[in-house]
CSV table of C-alpha atoms in Angstrom, one decimal:
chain,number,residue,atom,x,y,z
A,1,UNK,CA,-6.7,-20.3,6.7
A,2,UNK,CA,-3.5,-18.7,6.0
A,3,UNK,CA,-3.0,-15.4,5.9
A,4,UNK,CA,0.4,-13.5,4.1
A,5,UNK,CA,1.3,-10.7,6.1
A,6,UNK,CA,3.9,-8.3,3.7
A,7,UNK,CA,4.3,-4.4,3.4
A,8,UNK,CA,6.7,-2.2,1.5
A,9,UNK,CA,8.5,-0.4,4.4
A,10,UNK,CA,10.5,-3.6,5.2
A,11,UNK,CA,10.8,-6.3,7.8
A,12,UNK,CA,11.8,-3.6,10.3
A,13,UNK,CA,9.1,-1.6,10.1
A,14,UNK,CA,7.3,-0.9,13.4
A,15,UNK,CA,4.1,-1.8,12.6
A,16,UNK,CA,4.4,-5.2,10.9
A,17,UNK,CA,4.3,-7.4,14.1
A,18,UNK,CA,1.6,-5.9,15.8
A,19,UNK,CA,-0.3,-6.4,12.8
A,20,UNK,CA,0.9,-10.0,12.7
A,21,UNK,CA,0.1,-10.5,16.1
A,22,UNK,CA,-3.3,-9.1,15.7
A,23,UNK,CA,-3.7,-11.1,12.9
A,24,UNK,CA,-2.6,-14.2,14.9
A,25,UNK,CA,-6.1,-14.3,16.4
A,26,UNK,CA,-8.6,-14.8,13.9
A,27,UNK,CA,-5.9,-17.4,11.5
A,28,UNK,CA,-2.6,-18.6,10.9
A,29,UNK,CA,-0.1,-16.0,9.6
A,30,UNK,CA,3.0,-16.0,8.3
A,31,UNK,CA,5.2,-12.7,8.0
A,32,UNK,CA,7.2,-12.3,4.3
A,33,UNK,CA,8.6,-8.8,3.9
A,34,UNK,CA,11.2,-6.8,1.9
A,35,UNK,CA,14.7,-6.3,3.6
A,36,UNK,CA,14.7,-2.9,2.9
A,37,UNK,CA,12.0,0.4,2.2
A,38,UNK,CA,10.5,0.1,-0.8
A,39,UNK,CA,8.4,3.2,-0.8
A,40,UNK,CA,7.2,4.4,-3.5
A,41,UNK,CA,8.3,1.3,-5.9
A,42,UNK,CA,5.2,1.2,-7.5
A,43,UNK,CA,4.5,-2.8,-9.0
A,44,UNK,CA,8.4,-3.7,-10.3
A,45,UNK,CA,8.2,-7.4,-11.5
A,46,UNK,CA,12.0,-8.6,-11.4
A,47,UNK,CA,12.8,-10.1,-14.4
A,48,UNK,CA,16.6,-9.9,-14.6
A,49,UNK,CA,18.0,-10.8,-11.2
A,50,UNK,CA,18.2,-13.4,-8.7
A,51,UNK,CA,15.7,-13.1,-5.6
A,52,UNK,CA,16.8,-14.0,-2.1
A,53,UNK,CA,14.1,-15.1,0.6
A,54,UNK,CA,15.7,-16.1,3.9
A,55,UNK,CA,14.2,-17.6,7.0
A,56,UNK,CA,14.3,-16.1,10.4
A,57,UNK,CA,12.5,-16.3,13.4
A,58,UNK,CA,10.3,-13.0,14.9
A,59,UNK,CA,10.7,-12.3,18.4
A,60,UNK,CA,7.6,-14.2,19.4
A,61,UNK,CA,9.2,-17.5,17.8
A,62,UNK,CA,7.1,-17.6,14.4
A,63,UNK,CA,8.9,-18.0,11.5
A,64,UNK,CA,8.9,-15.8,8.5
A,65,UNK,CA,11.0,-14.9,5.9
A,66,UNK,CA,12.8,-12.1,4.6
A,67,UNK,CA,13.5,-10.8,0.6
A,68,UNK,CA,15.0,-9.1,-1.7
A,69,UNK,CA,12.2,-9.0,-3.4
A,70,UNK,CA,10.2,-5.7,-3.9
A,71,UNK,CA,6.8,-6.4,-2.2
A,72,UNK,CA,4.7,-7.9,-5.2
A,73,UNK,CA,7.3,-10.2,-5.6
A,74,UNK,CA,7.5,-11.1,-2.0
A,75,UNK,CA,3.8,-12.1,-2.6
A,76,UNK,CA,4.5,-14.2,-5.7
A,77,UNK,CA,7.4,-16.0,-4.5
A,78,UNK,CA,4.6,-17.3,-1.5
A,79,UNK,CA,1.8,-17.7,-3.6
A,80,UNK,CA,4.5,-19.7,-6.3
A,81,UNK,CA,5.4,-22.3,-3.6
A,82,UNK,CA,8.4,-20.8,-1.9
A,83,UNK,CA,6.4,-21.3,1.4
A,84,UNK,CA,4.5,-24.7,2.2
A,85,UNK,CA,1.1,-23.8,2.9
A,86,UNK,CA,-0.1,-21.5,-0.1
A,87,UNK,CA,-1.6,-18.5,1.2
A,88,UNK,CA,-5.6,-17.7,1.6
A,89,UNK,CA,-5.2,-14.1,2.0
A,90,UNK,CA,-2.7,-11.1,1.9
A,91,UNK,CA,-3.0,-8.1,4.4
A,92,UNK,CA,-0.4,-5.5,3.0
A,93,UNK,CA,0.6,-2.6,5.4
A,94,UNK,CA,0.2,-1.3,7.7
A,95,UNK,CA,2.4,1.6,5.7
A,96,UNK,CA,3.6,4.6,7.0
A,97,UNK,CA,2.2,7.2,4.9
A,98,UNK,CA,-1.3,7.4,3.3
A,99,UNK,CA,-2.1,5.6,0.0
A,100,UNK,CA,-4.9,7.7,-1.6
A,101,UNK,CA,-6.3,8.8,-4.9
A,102,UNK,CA,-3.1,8.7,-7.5
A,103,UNK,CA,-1.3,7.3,-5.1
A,104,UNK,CA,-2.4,4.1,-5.6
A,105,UNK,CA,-0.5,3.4,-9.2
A,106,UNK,CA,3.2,4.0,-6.6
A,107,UNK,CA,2.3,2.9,-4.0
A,108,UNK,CA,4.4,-0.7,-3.1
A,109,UNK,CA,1.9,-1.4,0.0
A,110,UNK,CA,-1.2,-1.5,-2.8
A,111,UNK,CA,1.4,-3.2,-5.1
A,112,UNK,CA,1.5,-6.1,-2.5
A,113,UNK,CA,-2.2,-6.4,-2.6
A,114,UNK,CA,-2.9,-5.8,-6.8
A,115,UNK,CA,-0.3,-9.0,-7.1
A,116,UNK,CA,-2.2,-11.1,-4.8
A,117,UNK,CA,-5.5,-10.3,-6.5
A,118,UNK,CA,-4.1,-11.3,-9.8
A,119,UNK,CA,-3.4,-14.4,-8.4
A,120,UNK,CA,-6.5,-14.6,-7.4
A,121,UNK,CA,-6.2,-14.0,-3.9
A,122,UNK,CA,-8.3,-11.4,-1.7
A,123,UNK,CA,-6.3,-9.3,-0.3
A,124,UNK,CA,-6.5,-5.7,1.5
A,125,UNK,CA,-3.8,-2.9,1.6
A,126,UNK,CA,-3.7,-0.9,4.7
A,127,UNK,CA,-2.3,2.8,5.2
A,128,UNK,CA,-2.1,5.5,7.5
A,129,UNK,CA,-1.8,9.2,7.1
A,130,UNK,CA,1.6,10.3,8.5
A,131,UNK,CA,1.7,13.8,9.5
A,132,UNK,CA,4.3,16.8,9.0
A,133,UNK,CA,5.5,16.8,12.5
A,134,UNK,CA,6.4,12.7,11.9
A,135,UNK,CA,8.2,13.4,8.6
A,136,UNK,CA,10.2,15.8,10.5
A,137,UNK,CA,11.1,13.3,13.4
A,138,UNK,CA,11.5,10.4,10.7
A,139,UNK,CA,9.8,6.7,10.4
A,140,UNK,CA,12.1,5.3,13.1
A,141,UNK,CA,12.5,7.9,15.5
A,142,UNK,CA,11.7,6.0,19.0
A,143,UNK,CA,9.2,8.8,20.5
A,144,UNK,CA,7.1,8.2,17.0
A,145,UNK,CA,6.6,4.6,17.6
A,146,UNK,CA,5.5,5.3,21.1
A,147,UNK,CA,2.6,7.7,19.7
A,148,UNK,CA,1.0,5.9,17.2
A,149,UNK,CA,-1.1,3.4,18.7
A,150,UNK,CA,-0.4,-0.3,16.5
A,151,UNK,CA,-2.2,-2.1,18.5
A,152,UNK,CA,-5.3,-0.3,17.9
A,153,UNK,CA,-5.0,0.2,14.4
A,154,UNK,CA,-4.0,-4.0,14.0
A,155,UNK,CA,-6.6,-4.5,15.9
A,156,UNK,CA,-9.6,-3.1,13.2
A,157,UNK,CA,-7.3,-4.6,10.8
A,158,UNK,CA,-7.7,-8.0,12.2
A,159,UNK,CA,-11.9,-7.0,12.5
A,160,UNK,CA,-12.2,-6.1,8.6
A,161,UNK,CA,-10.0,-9.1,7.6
A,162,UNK,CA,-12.3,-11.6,9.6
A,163,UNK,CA,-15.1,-9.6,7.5
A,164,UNK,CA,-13.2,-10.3,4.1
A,165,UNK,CA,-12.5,-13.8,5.0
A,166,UNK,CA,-16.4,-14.5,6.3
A,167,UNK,CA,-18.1,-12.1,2.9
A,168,UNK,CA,-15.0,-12.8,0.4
A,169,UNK,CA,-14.5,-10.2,-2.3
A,170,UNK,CA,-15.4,-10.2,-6.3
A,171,UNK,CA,-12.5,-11.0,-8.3
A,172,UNK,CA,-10.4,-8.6,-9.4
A,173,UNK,CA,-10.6,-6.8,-6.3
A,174,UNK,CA,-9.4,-5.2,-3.4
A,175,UNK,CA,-9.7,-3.0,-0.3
A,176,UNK,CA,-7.6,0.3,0.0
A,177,UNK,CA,-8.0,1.3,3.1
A,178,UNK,CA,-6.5,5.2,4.9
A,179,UNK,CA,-6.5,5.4,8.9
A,180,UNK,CA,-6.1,8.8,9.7
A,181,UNK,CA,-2.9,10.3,11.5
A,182,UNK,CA,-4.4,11.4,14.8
A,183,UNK,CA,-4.6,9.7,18.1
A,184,UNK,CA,-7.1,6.4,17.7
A,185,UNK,CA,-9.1,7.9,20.4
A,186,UNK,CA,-9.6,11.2,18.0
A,187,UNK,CA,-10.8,8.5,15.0
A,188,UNK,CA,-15.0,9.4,14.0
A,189,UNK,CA,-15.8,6.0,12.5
A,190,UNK,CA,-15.9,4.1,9.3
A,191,UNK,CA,-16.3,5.1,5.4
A,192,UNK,CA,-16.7,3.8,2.2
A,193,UNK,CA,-14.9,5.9,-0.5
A,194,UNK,CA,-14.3,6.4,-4.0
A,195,UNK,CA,-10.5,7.4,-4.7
A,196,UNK,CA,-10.0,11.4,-4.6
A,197,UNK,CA,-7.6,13.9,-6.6
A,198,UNK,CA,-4.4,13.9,-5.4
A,199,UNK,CA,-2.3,16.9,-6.2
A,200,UNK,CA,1.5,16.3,-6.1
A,201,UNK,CA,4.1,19.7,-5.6
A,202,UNK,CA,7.1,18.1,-7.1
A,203,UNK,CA,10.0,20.0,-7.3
A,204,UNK,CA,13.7,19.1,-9.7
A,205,UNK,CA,16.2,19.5,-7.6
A,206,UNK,CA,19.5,20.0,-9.5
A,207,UNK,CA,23.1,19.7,-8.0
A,208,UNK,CA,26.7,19.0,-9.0
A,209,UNK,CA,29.1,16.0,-7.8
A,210,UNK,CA,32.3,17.4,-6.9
A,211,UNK,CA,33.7,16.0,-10.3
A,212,UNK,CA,31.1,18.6,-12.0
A,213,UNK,CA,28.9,16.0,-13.7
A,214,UNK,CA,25.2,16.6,-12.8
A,215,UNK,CA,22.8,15.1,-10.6
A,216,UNK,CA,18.8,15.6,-9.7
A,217,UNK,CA,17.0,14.8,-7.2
A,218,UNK,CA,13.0,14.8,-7.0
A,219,UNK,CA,11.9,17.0,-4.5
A,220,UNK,CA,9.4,19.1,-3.0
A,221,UNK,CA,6.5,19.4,-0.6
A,222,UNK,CA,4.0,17.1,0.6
A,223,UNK,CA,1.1,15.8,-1.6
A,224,UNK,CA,-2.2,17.2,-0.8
A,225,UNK,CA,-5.2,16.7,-2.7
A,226,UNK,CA,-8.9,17.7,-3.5
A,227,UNK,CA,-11.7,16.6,-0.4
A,228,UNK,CA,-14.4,16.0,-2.8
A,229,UNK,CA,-17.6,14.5,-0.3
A,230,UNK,CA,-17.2,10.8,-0.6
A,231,UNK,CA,-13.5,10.4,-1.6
A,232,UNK,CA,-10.9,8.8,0.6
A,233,UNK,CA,-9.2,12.0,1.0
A,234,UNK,CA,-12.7,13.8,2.0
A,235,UNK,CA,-12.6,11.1,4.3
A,236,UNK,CA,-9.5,10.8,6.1
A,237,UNK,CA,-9.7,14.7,6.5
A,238,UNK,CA,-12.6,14.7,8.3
A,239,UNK,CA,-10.8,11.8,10.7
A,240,UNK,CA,-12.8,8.9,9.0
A,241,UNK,CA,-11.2,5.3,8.2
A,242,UNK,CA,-11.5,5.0,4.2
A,243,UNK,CA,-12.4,1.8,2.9
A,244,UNK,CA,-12.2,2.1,-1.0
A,245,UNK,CA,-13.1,-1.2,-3.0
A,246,UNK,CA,-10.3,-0.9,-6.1
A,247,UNK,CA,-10.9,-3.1,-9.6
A,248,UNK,CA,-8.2,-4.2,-12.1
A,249,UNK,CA,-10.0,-3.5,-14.5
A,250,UNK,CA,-9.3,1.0,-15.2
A,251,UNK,CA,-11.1,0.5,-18.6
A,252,UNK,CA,-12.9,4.0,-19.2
A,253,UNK,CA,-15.8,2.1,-20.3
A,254,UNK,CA,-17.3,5.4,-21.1
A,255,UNK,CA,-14.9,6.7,-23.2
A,256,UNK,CA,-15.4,3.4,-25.6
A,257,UNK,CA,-18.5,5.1,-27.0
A,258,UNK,CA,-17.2,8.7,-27.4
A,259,UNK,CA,-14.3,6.8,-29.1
A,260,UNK,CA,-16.2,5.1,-32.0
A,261,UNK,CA,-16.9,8.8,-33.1
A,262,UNK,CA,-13.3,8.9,-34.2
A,263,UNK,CA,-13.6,6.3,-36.4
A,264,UNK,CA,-10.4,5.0,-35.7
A,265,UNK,CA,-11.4,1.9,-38.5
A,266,UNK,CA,-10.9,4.3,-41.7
A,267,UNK,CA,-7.1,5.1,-40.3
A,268,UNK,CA,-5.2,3.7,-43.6
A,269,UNK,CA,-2.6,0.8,-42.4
């Protein structure tokens, strides 16, 4: 089995090799990330320029490759044939920053995983919380890296992959899963979630370039949201890992029937 191991804060990111090299132990891996941050990208699908997807070599000698590409793309040029071996699985993350409730329809680490799955592919996006005091010191500041614990994390990665690849998942689906931000030692077990309410504090930003024209700039504080029991955010507050089993399929199936009420077929055309 091969797995694809990809996220959306680039090929730098500090937690990509230790989840490769956790990885390394239950299948073959291969590493095919962005060049750059792609935060926050949501699912692009590049239509109008070229792609670039270079070999290089990781420090332990593996190969991988890095793109251009935004991160669903770095899965589809894999899965299309741009590597040998097409891949069995794709573990996306492990992100800095959680991925919960709305979050999901931004998020590039869940992006990774919703283009595998349309593929056809199981895959799993994986997240952690990031905390106020690590915004401050910023993603690469070299005292961060040294207090969050990879290793650990990669290593229950690895554990619920090997579950993935011995159960499989439906099609059409996904994992979602949240570590929380505290010391792994300070982690209370294992949930299965529903998504939560996220509640965003946006903020427009407005400034002038020196030649007077206008700029903006998005802004603000923090998303928190609403810890309804049972939700990945419930969870994650209350220091549990949330698993939450996401479908392609959004279809408020419920709505259909309140729908028909409008009789939307007497509408003249």
């Amino acid at each position: 089995m091969l797995i694809l191991v990809t996220n959306d804060d680039g090929i730098d990111a500090p937690a990509l090799f230790p989840l490769k090299q956790a990885l390394d132990k239950i299948a073959d891996t291969l590493v095919f990330a962005p060049d750059h941050n792609w935060s926050a990208s949501g699912h692009p699908k590049t239509m109008h320029r070229i792609l670039r997807a270079d070999p290089i070599e990781l420090s332990d000698g593996s190969p991988a490759f890095v793109s251009s590409a935004p991160p669903p793309d770095c899965v589809a040029l894999a899965l299309l044939g741009l590597v040998e071996r097409r891949p069995d699985l794709v573990v996306s993350g492990i992100n800095h920053g959680a991925n919960m409730g709305y979050d999901i329809f931004y998020s590039g680490t869940v992006a990774a995983a919703v283009e595998a799955t349309i593929e056809g592919v199981p895959a799993i996006a994986i997240s952690r919380e990031r905390k106020d005091d690590e915004i401050a010191r910023g993603y690469h500041d070299q005292l961060q890296a040294e207090t969050i614990d990879y290793p650990a994390m990669s290593t229950f990665v690895a554990y619920l992959t090997k579950k993935v690849i011995d159960f499989g998942l439906p099609a059409n689906t996904l994992l979602n899963v949240n570590i929380p931000g505290v010391p792994w030692s300070d982690i209370k077990g294992i949930e299965l979630t529903r998504l939560g309410k996220r509640v965003y504090r946006d903020e427009l930003i407005s400034r002038e370039d020196p030649r007077g024209r206008p700029y903006y700039w998005i802004g603000g504080l923090p998303p928190h949201g609403v810890a309804d029991h049972g939700t990945d955010i419930w969870a994650i507050e209350n220091k549990l890992i949330s698993v939450t089993p996401l479908n392609l399929d959004i279809t408020d199936h419920r709505l259909i029937e309140d729908l028909k009420r409008w009789k939307l077929e007497d509408i003249p055309l």
